[in-house]
Coordinates of N, CA and C in Angstrom, one line a residue:
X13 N 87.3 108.9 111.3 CA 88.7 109.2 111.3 C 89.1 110.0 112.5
X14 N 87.9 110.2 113.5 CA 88.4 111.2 114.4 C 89.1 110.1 115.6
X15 N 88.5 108.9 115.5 CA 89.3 108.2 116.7 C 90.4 107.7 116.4
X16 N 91.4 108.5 115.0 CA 92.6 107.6 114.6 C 93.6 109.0 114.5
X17 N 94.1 108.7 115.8 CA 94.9 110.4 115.9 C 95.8 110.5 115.1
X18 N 96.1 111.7 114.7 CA 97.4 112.0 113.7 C 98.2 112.8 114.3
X19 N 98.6 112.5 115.5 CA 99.5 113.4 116.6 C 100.5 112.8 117.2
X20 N 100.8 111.5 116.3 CA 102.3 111.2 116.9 C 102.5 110.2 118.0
X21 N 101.3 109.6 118.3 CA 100.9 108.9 119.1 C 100.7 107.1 118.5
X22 N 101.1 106.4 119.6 CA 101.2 104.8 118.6 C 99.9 104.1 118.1
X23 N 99.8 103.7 117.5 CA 98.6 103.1 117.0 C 97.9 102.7 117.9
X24 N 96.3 103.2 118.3 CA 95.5 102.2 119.1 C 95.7 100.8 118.8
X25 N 95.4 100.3 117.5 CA 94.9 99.3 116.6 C 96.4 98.1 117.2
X26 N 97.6 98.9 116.7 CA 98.7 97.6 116.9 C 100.3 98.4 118.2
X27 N 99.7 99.0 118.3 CA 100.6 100.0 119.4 C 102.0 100.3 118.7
X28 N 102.4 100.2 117.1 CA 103.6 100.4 116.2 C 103.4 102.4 116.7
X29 N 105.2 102.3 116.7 CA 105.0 103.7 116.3 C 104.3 104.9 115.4
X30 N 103.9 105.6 115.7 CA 103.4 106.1 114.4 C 104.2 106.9 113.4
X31 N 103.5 106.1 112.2 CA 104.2 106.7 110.6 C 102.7 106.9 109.9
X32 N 103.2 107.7 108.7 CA 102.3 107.9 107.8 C 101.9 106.6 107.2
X33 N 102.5 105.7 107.2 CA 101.7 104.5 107.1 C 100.6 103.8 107.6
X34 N 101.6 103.2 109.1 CA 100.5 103.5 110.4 C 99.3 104.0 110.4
X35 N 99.3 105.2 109.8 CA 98.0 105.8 110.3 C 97.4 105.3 109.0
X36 N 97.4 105.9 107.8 CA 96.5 105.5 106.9 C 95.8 103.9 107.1
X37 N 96.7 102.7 107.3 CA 96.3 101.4 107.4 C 95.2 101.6 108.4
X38 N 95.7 102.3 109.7 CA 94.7 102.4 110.5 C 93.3 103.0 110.3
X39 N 93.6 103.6 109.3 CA 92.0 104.4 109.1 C 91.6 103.6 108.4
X40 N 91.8 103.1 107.4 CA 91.3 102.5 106.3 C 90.7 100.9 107.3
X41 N 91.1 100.7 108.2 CA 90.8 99.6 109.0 C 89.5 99.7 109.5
X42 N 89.6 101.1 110.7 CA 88.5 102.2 111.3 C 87.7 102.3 109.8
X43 N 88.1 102.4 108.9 CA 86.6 102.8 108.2 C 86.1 101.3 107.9
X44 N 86.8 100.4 107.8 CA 86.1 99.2 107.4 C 85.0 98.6 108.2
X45 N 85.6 98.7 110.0 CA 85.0 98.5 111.0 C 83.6 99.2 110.8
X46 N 83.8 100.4 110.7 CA 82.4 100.9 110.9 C 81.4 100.9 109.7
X47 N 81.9 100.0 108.4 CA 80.9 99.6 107.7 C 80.9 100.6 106.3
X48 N 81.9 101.6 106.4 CA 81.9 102.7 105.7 C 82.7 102.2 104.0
X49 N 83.6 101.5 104.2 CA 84.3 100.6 103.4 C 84.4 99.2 103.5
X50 N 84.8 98.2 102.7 CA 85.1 96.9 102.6 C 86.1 96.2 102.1
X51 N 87.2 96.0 102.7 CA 88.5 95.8 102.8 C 88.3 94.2 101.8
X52 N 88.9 94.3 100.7 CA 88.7 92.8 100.3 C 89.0 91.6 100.7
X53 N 90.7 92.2 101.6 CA 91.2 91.5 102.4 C 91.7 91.9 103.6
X54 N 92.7 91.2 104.4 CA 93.3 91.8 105.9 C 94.0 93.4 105.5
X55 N 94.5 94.6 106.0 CA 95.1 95.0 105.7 C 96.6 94.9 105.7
X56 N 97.2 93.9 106.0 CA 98.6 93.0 105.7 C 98.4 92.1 104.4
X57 N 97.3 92.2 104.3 CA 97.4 91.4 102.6 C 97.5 92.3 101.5
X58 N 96.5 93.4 102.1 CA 96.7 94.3 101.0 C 97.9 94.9 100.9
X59 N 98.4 95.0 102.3 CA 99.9 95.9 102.0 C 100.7 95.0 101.0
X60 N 100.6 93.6 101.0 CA 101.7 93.3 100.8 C 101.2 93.0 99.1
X61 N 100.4 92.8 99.0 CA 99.7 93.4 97.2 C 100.3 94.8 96.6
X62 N 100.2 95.8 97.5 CA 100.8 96.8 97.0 C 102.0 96.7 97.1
X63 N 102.8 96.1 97.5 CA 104.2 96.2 97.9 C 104.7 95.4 96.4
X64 N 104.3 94.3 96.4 CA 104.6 93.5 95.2 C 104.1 94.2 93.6
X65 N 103.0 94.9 93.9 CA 102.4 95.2 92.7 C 103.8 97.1 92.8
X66 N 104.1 98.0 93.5 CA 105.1 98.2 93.8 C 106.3 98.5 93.0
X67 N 107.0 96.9 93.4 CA 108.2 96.8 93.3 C 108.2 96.0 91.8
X68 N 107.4 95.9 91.3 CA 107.3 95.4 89.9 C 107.3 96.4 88.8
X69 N 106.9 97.3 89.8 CA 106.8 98.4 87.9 C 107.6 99.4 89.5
X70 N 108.6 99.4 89.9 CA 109.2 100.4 90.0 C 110.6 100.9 89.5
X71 N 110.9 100.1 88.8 CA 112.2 100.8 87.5 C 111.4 101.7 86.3
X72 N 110.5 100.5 86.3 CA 109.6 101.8 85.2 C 109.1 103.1 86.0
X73 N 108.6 103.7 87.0 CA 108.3 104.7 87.2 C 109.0 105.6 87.4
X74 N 110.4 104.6 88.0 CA 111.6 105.6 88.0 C 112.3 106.2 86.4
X75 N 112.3 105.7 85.8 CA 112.7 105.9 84.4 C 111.4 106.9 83.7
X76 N 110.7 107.4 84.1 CA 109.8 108.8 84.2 C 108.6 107.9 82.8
X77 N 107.8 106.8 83.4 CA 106.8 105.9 83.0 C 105.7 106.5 83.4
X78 N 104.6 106.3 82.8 CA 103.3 106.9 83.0 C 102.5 105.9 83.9
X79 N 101.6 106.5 84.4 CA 100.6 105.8 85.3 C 98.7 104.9 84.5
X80 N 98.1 104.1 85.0 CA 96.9 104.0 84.1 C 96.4 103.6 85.1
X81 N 94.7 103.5 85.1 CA 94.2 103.0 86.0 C 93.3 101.6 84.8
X82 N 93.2 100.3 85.5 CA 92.4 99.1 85.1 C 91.8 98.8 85.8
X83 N 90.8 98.1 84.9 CA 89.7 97.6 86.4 C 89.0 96.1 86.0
X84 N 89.5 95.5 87.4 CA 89.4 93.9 86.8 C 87.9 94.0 87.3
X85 N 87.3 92.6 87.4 CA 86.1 92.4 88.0 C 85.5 92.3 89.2
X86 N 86.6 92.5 90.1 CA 86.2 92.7 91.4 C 86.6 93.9 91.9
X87 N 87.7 94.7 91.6 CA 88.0 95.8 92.5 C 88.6 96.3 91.1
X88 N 88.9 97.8 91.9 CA 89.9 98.7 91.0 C 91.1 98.9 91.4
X89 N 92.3 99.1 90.6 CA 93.4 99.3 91.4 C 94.5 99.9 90.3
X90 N 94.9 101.0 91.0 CA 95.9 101.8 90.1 C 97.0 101.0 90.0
X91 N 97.4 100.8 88.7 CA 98.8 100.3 88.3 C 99.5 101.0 87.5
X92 N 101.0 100.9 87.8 CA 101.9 101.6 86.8 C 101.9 100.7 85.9
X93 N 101.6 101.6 84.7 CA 102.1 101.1 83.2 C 102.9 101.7 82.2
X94 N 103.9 101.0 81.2 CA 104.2 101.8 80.7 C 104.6 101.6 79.4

């Protein structure tokens, strides 16, 4: 994580300004690269799994819904449930 600055500087990886998004994607990239993690997919796929998974339970979260974690067969992944 030390070659993924958190100082405001644009992404090595895609030269996007930096946001707190930005960076996380980026690390989580950097840790895949070096073998530390394993990304199941691109990290534009995953964004966009979270994005959909998301915007599907977000009236429920907003309406003060609780959270659960499930776990399918291949990975884990927190979902709102409610």
């Amino acid at each position: 994580m030390k070659d993924v600055p958190a100082d405001g500087s644009p992404s090595k990886r895609t030269g996007e300004s930096f946001t707190c998004l930005i960076w996380v994607k980026d690390v989580l990239v950097a840790l895949h690269d070096c073998g530390e993690i394993v990304l199941p997919a691109t990290i534009d796929v995953l964004e966009g799994m979270d994005m959909e998974k998301g915007l599907k339970y977000a009236k429920i979260a907003e309406s003060d819904g609780g959270a659960t974690v499930t776990e399918s067969h291949r990975q884990r992944f927190l979902i709102l449930w409610w």
